[in-house]
Tab-separated table of C-alpha atoms in Angstrom:
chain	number	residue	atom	x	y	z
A	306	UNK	CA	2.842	4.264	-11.283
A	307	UNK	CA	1.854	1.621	-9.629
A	308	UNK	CA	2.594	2.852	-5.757
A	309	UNK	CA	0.131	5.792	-7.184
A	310	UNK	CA	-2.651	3.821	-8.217
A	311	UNK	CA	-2.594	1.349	-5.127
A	312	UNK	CA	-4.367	3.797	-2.891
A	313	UNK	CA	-7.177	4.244	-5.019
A	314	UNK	CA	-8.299	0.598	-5.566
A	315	UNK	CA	-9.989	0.321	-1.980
A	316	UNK	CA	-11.532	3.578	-2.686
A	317	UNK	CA	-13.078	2.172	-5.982
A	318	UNK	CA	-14.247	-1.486	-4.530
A	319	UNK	CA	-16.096	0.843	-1.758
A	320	UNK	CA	-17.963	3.218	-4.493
A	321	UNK	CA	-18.877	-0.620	-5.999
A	322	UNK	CA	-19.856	-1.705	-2.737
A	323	UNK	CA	-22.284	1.242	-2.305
A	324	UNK	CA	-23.347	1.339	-6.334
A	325	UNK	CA	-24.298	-2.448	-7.043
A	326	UNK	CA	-27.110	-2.511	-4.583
A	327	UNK	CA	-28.406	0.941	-5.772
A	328	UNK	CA	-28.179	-0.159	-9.403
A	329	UNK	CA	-29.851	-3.777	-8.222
A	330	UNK	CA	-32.558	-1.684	-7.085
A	331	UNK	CA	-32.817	0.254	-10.907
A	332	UNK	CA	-32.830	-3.616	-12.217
A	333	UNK	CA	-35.714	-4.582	-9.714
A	334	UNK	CA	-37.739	-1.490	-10.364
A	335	UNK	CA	-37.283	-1.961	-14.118
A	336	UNK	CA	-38.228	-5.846	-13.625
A	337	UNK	CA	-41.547	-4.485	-11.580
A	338	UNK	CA	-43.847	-3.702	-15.136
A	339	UNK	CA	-43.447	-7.057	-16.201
A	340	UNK	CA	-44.371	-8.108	-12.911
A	341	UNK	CA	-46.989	-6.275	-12.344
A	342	UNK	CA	-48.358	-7.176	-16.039
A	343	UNK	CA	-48.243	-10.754	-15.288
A	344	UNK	CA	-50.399	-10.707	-12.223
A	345	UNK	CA	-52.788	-8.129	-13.158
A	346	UNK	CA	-55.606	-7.725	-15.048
A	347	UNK	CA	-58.042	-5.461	-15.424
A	348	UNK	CA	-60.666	-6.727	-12.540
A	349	UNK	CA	-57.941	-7.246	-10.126
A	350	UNK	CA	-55.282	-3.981	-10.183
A	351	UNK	CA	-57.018	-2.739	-6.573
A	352	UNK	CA	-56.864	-5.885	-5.094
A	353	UNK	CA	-53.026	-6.573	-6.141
A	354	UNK	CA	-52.404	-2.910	-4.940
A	355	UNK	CA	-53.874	-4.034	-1.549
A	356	UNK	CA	-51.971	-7.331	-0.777
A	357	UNK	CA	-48.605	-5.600	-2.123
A	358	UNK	CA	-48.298	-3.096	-0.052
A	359	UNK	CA	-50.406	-4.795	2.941
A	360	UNK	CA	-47.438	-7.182	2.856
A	361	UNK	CA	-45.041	-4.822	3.638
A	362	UNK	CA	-46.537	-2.167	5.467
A	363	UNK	CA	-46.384	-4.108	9.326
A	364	UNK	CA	-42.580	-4.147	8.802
A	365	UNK	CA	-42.199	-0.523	7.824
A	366	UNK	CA	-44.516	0.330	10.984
A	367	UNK	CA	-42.691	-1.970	12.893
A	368	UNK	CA	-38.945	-0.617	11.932
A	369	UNK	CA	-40.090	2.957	12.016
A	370	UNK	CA	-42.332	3.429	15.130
A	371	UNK	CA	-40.403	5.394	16.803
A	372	UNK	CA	-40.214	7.898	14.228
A	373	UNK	CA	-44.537	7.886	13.721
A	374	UNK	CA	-44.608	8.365	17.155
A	375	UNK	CA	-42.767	11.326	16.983
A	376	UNK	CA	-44.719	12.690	14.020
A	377	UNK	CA	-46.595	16.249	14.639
A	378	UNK	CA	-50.366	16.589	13.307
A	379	UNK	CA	-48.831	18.881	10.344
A	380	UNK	CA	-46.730	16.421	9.430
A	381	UNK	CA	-49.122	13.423	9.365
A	382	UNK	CA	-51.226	15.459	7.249
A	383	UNK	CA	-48.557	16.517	4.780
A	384	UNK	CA	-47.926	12.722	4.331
A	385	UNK	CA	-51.899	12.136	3.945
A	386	UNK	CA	-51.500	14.106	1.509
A	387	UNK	CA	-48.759	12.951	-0.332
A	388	UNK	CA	-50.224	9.520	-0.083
A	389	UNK	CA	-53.627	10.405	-1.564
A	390	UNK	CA	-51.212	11.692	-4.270
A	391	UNK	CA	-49.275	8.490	-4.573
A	392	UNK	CA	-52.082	6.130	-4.971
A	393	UNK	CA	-53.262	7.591	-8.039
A	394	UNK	CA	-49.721	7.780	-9.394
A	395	UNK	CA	-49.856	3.375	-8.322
A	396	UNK	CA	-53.435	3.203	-10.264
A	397	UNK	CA	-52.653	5.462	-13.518
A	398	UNK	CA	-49.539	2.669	-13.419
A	399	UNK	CA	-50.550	-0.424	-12.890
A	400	UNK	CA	-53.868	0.177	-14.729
A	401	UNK	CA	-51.542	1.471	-17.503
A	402	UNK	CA	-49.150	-1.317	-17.653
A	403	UNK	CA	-52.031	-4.111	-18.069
A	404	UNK	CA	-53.109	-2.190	-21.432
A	405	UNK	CA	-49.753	-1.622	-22.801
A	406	UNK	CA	-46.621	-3.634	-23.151
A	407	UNK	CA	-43.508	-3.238	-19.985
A	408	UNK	CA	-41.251	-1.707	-21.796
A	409	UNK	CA	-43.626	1.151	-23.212
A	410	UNK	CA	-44.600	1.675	-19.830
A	411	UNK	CA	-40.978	1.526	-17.824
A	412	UNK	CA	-39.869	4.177	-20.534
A	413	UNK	CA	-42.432	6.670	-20.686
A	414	UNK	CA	-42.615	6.813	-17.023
A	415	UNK	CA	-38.900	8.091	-17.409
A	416	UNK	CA	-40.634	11.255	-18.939
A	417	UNK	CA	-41.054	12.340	-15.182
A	418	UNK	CA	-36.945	12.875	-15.120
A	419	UNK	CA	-38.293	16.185	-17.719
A	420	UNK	CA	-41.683	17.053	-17.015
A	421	UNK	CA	-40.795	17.592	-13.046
A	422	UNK	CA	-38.027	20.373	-13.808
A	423	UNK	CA	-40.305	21.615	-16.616
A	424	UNK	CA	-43.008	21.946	-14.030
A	425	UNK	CA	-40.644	23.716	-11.555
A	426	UNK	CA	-39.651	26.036	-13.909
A	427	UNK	CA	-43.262	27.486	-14.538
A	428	UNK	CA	-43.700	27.264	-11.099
A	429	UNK	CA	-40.932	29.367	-10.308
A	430	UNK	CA	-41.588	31.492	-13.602
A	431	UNK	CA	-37.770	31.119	-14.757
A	432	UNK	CA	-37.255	29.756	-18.406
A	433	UNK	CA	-35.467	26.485	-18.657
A	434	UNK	CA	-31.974	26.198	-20.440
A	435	UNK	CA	-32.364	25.548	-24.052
A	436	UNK	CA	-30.683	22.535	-24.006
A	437	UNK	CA	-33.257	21.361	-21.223
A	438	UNK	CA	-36.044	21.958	-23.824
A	439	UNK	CA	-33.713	20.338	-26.574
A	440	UNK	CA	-33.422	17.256	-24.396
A	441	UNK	CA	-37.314	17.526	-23.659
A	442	UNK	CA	-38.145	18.030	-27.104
A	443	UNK	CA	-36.498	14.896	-28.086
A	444	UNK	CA	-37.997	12.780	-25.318
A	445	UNK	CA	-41.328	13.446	-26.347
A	446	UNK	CA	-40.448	12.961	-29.790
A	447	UNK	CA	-39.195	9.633	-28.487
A	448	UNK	CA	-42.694	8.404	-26.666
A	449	UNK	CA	-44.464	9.420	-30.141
A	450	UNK	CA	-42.695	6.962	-31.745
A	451	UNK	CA	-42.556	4.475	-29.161
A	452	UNK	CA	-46.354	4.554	-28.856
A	453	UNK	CA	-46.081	3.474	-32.579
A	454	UNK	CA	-45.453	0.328	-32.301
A	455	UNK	CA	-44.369	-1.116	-35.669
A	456	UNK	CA	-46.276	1.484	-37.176
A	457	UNK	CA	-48.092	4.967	-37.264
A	458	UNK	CA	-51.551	3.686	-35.282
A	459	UNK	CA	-53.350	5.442	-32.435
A	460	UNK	CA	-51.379	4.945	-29.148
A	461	UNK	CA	-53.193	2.656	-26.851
A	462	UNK	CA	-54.836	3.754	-23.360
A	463	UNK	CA	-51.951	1.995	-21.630
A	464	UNK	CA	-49.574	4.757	-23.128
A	465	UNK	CA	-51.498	7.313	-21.790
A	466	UNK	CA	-52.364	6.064	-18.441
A	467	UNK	CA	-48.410	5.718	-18.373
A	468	UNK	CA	-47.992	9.367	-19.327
A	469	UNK	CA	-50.576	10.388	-16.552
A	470	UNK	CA	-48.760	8.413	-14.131
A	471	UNK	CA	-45.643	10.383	-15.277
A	472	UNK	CA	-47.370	13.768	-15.054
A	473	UNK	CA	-48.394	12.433	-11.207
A	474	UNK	CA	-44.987	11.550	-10.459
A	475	UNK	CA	-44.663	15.463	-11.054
A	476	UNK	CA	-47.311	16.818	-9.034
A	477	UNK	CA	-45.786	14.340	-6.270
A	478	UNK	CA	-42.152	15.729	-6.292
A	479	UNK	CA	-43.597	19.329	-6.293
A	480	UNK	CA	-45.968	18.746	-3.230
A	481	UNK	CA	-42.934	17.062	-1.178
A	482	UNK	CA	-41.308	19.745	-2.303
A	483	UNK	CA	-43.754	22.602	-0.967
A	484	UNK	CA	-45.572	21.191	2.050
A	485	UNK	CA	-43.061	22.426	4.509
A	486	UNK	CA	-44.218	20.343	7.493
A	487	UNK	CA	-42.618	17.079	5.704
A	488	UNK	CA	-39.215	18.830	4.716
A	489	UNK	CA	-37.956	17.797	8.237
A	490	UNK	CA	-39.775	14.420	8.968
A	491	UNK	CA	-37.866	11.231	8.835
A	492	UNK	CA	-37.897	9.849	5.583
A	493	UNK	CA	-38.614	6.027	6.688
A	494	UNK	CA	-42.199	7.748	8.805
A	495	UNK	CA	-42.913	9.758	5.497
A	496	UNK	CA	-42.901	6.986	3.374
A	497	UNK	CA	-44.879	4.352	5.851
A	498	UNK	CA	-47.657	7.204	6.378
A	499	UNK	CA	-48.128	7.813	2.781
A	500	UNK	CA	-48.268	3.703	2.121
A	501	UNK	CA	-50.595	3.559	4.603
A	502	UNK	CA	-52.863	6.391	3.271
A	503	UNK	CA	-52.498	4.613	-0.040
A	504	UNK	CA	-53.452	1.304	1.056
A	505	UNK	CA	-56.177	2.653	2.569
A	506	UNK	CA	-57.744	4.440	-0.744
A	507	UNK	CA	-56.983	1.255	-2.155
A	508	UNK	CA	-58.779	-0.806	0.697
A	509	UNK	CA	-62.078	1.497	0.184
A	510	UNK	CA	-62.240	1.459	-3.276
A	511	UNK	CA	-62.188	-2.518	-2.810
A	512	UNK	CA	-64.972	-2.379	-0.438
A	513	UNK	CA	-66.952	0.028	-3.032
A	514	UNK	CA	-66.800	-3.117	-5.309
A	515	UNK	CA	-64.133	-1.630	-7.772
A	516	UNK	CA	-63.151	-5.230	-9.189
A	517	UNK	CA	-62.487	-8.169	-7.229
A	518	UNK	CA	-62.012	-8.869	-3.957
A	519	UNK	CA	-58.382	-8.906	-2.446
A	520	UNK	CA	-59.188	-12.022	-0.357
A	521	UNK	CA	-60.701	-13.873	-3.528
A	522	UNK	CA	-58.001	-12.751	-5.645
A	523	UNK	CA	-55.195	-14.611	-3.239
A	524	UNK	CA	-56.654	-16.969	-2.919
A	525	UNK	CA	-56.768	-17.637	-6.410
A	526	UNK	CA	-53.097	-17.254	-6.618
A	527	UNK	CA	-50.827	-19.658	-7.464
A	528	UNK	CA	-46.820	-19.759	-6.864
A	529	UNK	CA	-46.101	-17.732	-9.658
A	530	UNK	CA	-48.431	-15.101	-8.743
A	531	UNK	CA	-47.846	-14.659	-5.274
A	532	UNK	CA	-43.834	-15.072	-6.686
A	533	UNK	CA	-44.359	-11.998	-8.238
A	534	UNK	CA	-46.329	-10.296	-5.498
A	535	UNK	CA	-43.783	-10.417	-3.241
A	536	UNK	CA	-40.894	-9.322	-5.990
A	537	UNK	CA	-43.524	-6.226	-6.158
A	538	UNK	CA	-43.473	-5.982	-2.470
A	539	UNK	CA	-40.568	-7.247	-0.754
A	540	UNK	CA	-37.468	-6.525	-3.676
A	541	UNK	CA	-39.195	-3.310	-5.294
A	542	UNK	CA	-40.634	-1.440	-2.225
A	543	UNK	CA	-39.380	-2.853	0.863
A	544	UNK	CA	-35.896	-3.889	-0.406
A	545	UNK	CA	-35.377	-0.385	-2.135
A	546	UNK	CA	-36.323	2.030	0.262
A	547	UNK	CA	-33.529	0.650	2.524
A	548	UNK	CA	-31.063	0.428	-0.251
A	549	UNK	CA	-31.829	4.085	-0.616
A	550	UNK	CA	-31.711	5.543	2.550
A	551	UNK	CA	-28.332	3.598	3.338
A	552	UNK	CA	-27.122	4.627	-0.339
A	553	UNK	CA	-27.670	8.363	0.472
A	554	UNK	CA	-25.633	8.060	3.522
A	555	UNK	CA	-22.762	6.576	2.127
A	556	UNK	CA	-22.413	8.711	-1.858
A	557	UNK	CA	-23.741	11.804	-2.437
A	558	UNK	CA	-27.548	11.907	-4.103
A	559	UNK	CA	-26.567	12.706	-7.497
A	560	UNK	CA	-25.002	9.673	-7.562
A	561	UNK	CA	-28.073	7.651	-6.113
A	562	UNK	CA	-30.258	9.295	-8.750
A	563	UNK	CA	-27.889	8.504	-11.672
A	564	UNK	CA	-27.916	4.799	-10.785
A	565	UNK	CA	-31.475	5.005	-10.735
A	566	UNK	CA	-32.447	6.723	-13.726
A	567	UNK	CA	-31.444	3.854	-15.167
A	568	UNK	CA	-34.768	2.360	-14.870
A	569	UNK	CA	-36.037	2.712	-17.627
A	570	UNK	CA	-33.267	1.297	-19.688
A	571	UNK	CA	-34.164	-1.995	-17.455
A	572	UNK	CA	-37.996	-2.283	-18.319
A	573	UNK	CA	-36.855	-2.212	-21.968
A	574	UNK	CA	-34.251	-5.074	-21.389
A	575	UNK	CA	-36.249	-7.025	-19.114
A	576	UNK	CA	-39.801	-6.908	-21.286
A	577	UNK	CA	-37.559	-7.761	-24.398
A	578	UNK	CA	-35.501	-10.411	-23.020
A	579	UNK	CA	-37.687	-11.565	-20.138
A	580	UNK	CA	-41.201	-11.151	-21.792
A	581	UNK	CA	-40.587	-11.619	-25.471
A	582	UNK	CA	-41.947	-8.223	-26.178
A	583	UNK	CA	-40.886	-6.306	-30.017
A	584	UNK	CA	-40.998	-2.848	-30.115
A	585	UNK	CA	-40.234	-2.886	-34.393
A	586	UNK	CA	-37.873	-0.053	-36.334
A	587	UNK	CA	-40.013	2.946	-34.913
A	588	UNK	CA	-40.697	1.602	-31.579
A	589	UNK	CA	-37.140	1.028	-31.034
A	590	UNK	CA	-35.552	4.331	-32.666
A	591	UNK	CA	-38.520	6.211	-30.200
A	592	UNK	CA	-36.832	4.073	-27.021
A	593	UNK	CA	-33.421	5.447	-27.647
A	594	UNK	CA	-34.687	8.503	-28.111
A	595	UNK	CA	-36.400	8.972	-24.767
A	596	UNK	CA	-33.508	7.235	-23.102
A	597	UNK	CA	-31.303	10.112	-24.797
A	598	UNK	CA	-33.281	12.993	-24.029
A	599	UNK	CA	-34.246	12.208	-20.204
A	600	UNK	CA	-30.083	11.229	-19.765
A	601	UNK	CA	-29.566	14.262	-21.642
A	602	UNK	CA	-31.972	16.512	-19.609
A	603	UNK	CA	-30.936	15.185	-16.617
A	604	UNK	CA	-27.254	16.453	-17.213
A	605	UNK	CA	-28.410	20.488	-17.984
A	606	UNK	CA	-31.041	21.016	-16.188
């Protein structure tokens, strides 16, 4: 038995070579709501928005030039697009996670996992499988009694920023999904054009006077804050698209998204351990139920 099993070993420390970094990079993007709560209030969401992803967007032009370069006009504008899209899905989130606790948010953001195939479907006009709506039944069940807290009260305007942010997550994967001039555009020159859009809704809506100032808000920073701006930056955006694209190369996508639909089960361990945060009886039944249904969903759909 054991000359059969032999072979397999260096099979299995390569699958763990290729998983750990993708399932660091579910750890890091649960991590990001505490983050993001502890550097951000209310006056200053656009102006964190602006110096994390002003941080990293020189190196993503830098490592993908080549690929802008060779960007066609459709295709610029089909990531204009999809950028306009993504920074309201960043705003609806961060201003979301400053009025509600991390692990609220990190778990009813998972909601996307069954609102996007839910949205497909009536796109498509084909009826999901019954289990599908089982498992989406019970996630939402789930968020209605995470949003409760340690008891039946209204759920705060956190929760539902969350929940748009989840519902924009949707309208993002559908648009990808339907503006044909991106389905063939490299991914790293797709995702620097619709930073840079973002960061540049961001940058305007600064200059409007929407809160404070990015330069005034750095420079009121201290270690810890700018140690959690660049987590945001450099570990959750920078870190994990790489982690990604050289994941997909090397396992098959299924796998990639398994690993990372983890996330959510992250926030919850990192705002409870990390950031002292209680969800009570109901809060917690409602978090295993979403983490049940969206696992659930995501196996039948």
């Amino acid at each position: 038995m054991s000359t059969l099993a032999a072979p397999a070993a260096p099979a299995v420390r390569r699958a763990w070579l290729t998983d750990l970094p993708v399932l660091l990079v579910a750890v890091v993007w649960g991590a990001s709501y505490l983050a993001a709560k502890g550097i951000t209030t209310t006056h200053t969401v656009i102006a964190v928005l602006v110096l994390r992803f002003a941080v990293v967007l020189p190196a993503l032009v830098v490592a993908g030039l080549r690929g802008l370069r060779a960007l066609t006009a459709p295709q610029w504008r089909g990531a204009g697009v999809l950028g306009l899209i993504l920074s309201g899905i960043f705003l609806l989130e961060t201003y979301g996670v400053v009025h509600t606790s991390a692990t609220n948010a990190g778990l009813i953001i998972s909601l996307t996992m069954i609102f996007t195939p839910l949205a497909e479907a009536a796109v498509e006009r084909k009826r999901p499988p019954r289990a599908f709506l089982a498992a989406a039944g019970l996630s939402v069940l789930g968020v209605v009694l995470l949003t409760q807290g340690g008891g039946f009260t209204r759920p705060s305007a956190g929760d539902g920023l969350i929940l748009l942010a989840a519902l924009a997550r949707t309208v993002h994967v559908l648009a990808m999904s339907r503006i044909k001039a991106v389905k063939d555009a490299d991914s790293l020159s797709l995702t620097t054009v619709q930073l840079g859009s973002a960061v540049a809704v961001f940058a305007v809506l600064a200059a409007a006077g929407t809160g404070a100032s990015p330069w005034s808000v750095a420079a009121d920073f201290g270690v810890r804050e700018w140690a959690g701006l660049l987590f945001l930056s450099v570990f959750c955006t920078l870190f994990a698209f790489f982690v990604q694209m050289w994941a997909v190369r090397r396992t098959s996508p299924s796998r990639v998204s398994l690993l990372l639909g983890t996330e959510p089960l992250w926030a919850a361990a990192v705002g409870i351990a990390v950031g002292g945060e209680r969800l009570g009886a109901v809060g917690l039944a409602g978090g295993v139920l979403v983490l049940v249904g969206t696992s659930w969903g995501r196996g039948v759909r």
